PDB file of C-alpha atoms in Angstrom:
ATOM      1  CA  THR A   1     237.023 -73.863  56.025  1.00 44.00           C
ATOM      2  CA  GLY A   2     238.958 -69.952  56.725  1.00 49.00           C
ATOM      3  CA  SER A   3     241.719 -71.513  55.362  1.00 55.00           C
ATOM      4  CA  GLY A   4     241.932 -69.338  51.772  1.00 74.00           C
ATOM      5  CA  ILE A   5     241.213 -72.161  50.140  1.00 87.00           C
ATOM      6  CA  GLY A   6     239.789 -75.250  48.599  1.00 92.00           C
ATOM      7  CA  TRP A   7     240.049 -77.963  50.519  1.00 95.00           C
ATOM      8  CA  THR A   8     239.253 -81.739  49.090  1.00 97.00           C
ATOM      9  CA  GLU A   9     239.458 -85.261  50.612  1.00 98.00           C
ATOM     10  CA  ILE A  10     240.401 -87.484  47.701  1.00 98.00           C
ATOM     11  CA  THR A  11     239.576 -91.436  48.033  1.00 97.00           C
ATOM     12  CA  GLY A  12     240.395 -92.767  45.132  1.00 98.00           C
ATOM     13  CA  VAL A  13     243.908 -93.407  43.942  1.00 98.00           C
ATOM     14  CA  THR A  14     244.318 -90.643  40.697  1.00 98.00           C
ATOM     15  CA  GLN A  15     243.427 -86.068  41.611  1.00 98.00           C
ATOM     16  CA  ALA A  16     244.539 -83.405  38.959  1.00 98.00           C
ATOM     17  CA  GLY A  17     246.129 -80.886  41.905  1.00 97.00           C
ATOM     18  CA  ALA A  18     244.009 -77.601  40.930  1.00 96.00           C
ATOM     19  CA  ALA A  19     245.499 -73.692  41.942  1.00 93.00           C
ATOM     20  CA  ASP A  20     245.645 -72.571  45.244  1.00 95.00           C
ATOM     21  CA  ASN A  21     243.450 -76.663  46.609  1.00 97.00           C
ATOM     22  CA  GLY A  22     244.228 -78.466  49.652  1.00 97.00           C
ATOM     23  CA  TYR A  23     244.261 -82.302  49.663  1.00 98.00           C
ATOM     24  CA  VAL A  24     243.952 -84.651  52.030  1.00 98.00           C
ATOM     25  CA  ALA A  25     244.954 -87.970  50.919  1.00 98.00           C
ATOM     26  CA  ASN A  26     242.605 -90.708  51.745  1.00 98.00           C
ATOM     27  CA  ASN A  27     242.708 -93.966  50.866  1.00 98.00           C
ATOM     28  CA  ALA A  28     244.416 -98.248  51.606  1.00 98.00           C
ATOM     29  CA  ALA A  29     245.697 -97.476  48.239  1.00 98.00           C
ATOM     30  CA  LEU A  30     248.948 -95.196  47.486  1.00 98.00           C
ATOM     31  CA  VAL A  31     247.372 -92.300  45.890  1.00 98.00           C
ATOM     32  CA  THR A  32     248.681 -89.443  43.442  1.00 98.00           C
ATOM     33  CA  ILE A  33     247.936 -86.393  43.001  1.00 98.00           C
ATOM     34  CA  THR A  34     249.474 -84.937  39.621  1.00 98.00           C
ATOM     35  CA  LEU A  35     250.658 -80.651  39.401  1.00 98.00           C
ATOM     36  CA  PRO A  36     248.869 -78.895  36.818  1.00 97.00           C
ATOM     37  CA  ALA A  37     250.702 -78.491  34.607  1.00 96.00           C
ATOM     38  CA  THR A  38     249.896 -74.927  34.686  1.00 96.00           C
ATOM     39  CA  ALA A  39     250.266 -72.590  37.598  1.00 95.00           C
ATOM     40  CA  ALA A  40     250.785 -68.549  38.205  1.00 96.00           C
ATOM     41  CA  PHE A  41     253.816 -67.105  40.829  1.00 97.00           C
ATOM     42  CA  GLY A  42     252.642 -68.240  44.045  1.00 95.00           C
ATOM     43  CA  THR A  43     250.447 -70.391  43.308  1.00 94.00           C
ATOM     44  CA  VAL A  44     249.042 -73.032  46.766  1.00 95.00           C
ATOM     45  CA  ILE A  45     249.104 -77.049  46.666  1.00 96.00           C
ATOM     46  CA  SER A  46     248.563 -77.980  49.991  1.00 95.00           C
ATOM     47  CA  VAL A  47     248.560 -81.972  50.550  1.00 96.00           C
ATOM     48  CA  ILE A  48     248.116 -84.193  54.107  1.00 95.00           C
ATOM     49  CA  GLY A  49     248.020 -87.896  54.610  1.00 96.00           C
ATOM     50  CA  LYS A  50     245.365 -89.990  55.872  1.00 97.00           C
ATOM     51  CA  GLY A  51     245.404 -93.400  54.292  1.00 97.00           C
ATOM     52  CA  ALA A  52     247.570 -95.932  54.576  1.00 97.00           C
ATOM     53  CA  GLY A  53     248.976 -95.810  51.742  1.00 97.00           C
ATOM     54  CA  GLY A  54     250.492 -92.344  51.784  1.00 96.00           C
ATOM     55  CA  TRP A  55     250.206 -90.344  48.929  1.00 97.00           C
ATOM     56  CA  LEU A  56     253.013 -89.080  45.930  1.00 97.00           C
ATOM     57  CA  LEU A  57     252.437 -85.432  43.852  1.00 97.00           C
ATOM     58  CA  ALA A  58     253.480 -86.211  40.366  1.00 98.00           C
ATOM     59  CA  GLN A  59     254.978 -83.703  38.235  1.00 97.00           C
ATOM     60  CA  ASN A  60     254.103 -82.282  34.167  1.00 97.00           C
ATOM     61  CA  ALA A  61     256.401 -81.923  31.913  1.00 97.00           C
ATOM     62  CA  LEU A  62     259.503 -79.326  32.628  1.00 97.00           C
ATOM     63  CA  GLN A  63     258.360 -79.593  36.621  1.00 97.00           C
ATOM     64  CA  ASN A  64     259.866 -80.287  39.148  1.00 96.00           C
ATOM     65  CA  ILE A  65     260.003 -79.697  43.572  1.00 94.00           C
ATOM     66  CA  GLN A  66     262.085 -77.947  44.592  1.00 93.00           C
ATOM     67  CA  ILE A  67     263.013 -79.628  48.824  1.00 89.00           C
ATOM     68  CA  GLY A  68     266.173 -77.255  50.493  1.00 84.00           C
ATOM     69  CA  SER A  69     268.433 -77.668  48.131  1.00 84.00           C
ATOM     70  CA  VAL A  70     267.367 -81.267  46.836  1.00 89.00           C
ATOM     71  CA  SER A  71     264.820 -80.510  43.636  1.00 91.00           C
ATOM     72  CA  SER A  72     263.494 -83.771  42.290  1.00 93.00           C
ATOM     73  CA  THR A  73     263.965 -84.669  38.744  1.00 96.00           C
ATOM     74  CA  VAL A  74     262.861 -82.046  36.120  1.00 97.00           C
ATOM     75  CA  GLY A  75     259.764 -83.203  34.284  1.00 97.00           C
ATOM     76  CA  VAL A  76     257.394 -86.883  34.674  1.00 97.00           C
ATOM     77  CA  GLY A  77     259.963 -88.640  35.988  1.00 96.00           C
ATOM     78  CA  GLY A  78     260.648 -86.853  39.203  1.00 96.00           C
ATOM     79  CA  SER A  79     258.350 -86.348  42.062  1.00 96.00           C
ATOM     80  CA  VAL A  80     257.172 -86.177  45.858  1.00 94.00           C
ATOM     81  CA  ALA A  81     256.280 -88.757  48.054  1.00 94.00           C
ATOM     82  CA  SER A  82     255.231 -89.126  51.256  1.00 93.00           C
ATOM     83  CA  SER A  83     257.137 -91.827  53.481  1.00 90.00           C
ATOM     84  CA  ASN A  84     254.662 -92.141  56.361  1.00 90.00           C
ATOM     85  CA  ARG A  85     250.496 -91.924  56.163  1.00 91.00           C
ATOM     86  CA  TYR A  86     250.258 -88.704  57.897  1.00 92.00           C
ATOM     87  CA  ASP A  87     253.219 -86.683  56.223  1.00 91.00           C
ATOM     88  CA  SER A  88     251.791 -82.995  54.518  1.00 92.00           C
ATOM     89  CA  LEU A  89     253.502 -80.585  52.653  1.00 92.00           C
ATOM     90  CA  ASP A  90     253.055 -77.246  51.027  1.00 94.00           C
ATOM     91  CA  LEU A  91     253.977 -76.454  48.210  1.00 95.00           C
ATOM     92  CA  ILE A  92     254.198 -73.189  46.084  1.00 96.00           C
ATOM     93  CA  CYS A  93     254.808 -71.856  42.631  1.00 97.00           C
ATOM     94  CA  THR A  94     257.883 -70.358  42.726  1.00 97.00           C
ATOM     95  CA  THR A  95     258.738 -69.991  38.842  1.00 97.00           C
ATOM     96  CA  ALA A  96     254.989 -69.713  37.487  1.00 97.00           C
ATOM     97  CA  ASN A  97     254.425 -74.167  36.376  1.00 96.00           C
ATOM     98  CA  THR A  98     257.322 -75.009  36.290  1.00 97.00           C
ATOM     99  CA  ILE A  99     259.145 -74.582  39.430  1.00 97.00           C
ATOM    100  CA  TRP A 100     257.141 -76.173  43.063  1.00 97.00           C
ATOM    101  CA  THR A 101     258.941 -74.363  45.939  1.00 95.00           C
ATOM    102  CA  ILE A 102     258.209 -76.599  49.444  1.00 92.00           C
ATOM    103  CA  GLN A 103     257.192 -74.575  52.543  1.00 89.00           C
ATOM    104  CA  GLY A 104     257.128 -76.847  55.973  1.00 71.00           C
ATOM    105  CA  GLY A 105     258.220 -80.445  55.614  1.00 60.00           C
ATOM    106  CA  GLY A 106     257.868 -84.087  56.938  1.00 56.00           C
ATOM    107  CA  GLN A 107     256.912 -85.134  60.158  1.00 55.00           C
ATOM    108  CA  THR A 108     258.943 -88.326  59.745  1.00 55.00           C
ATOM    109  CA  ALA A 109     262.736 -89.484  58.656  1.00 58.00           C
ATOM    110  CA  GLY A 110     261.715 -87.268  54.959  1.00 69.00           C
ATOM    111  CA  PHE A 111     260.487 -87.704  51.849  1.00 76.00           C
ATOM    112  CA  THR A 112     260.946 -90.027  48.882  1.00 76.00           C
ATOM    113  CA  ILE A 113     262.902 -87.525  46.804  1.00 79.00           C
ATOM    114  CA  VAL A 114     263.045 -88.749  42.819  1.00 71.00           C
TER     115      VAL A 114
END
């Protein structure tokens, strides 16, 4: 509480992301979180790993995730995944509906970017 965004602990394997929400991925299997299809400029999504399966951020059509100078593949074929169960990130929508940019980064060797 008090963070300014709502938080959801995910104990299943899939979750539809919602604007201005944070997620704690807590499952022994991979947790897939899909970015919201519509998001205003400035929308925030946060992800924290907890379960052994890690997490994967899936995209919708025309979306991509920008991590420094590296971009995920545009559209549903692109994704960003944790490489350690406790990896976390904050994403900000920097172009309405389509481009998400990371604020902060992985705590291990890095994310898996497709």
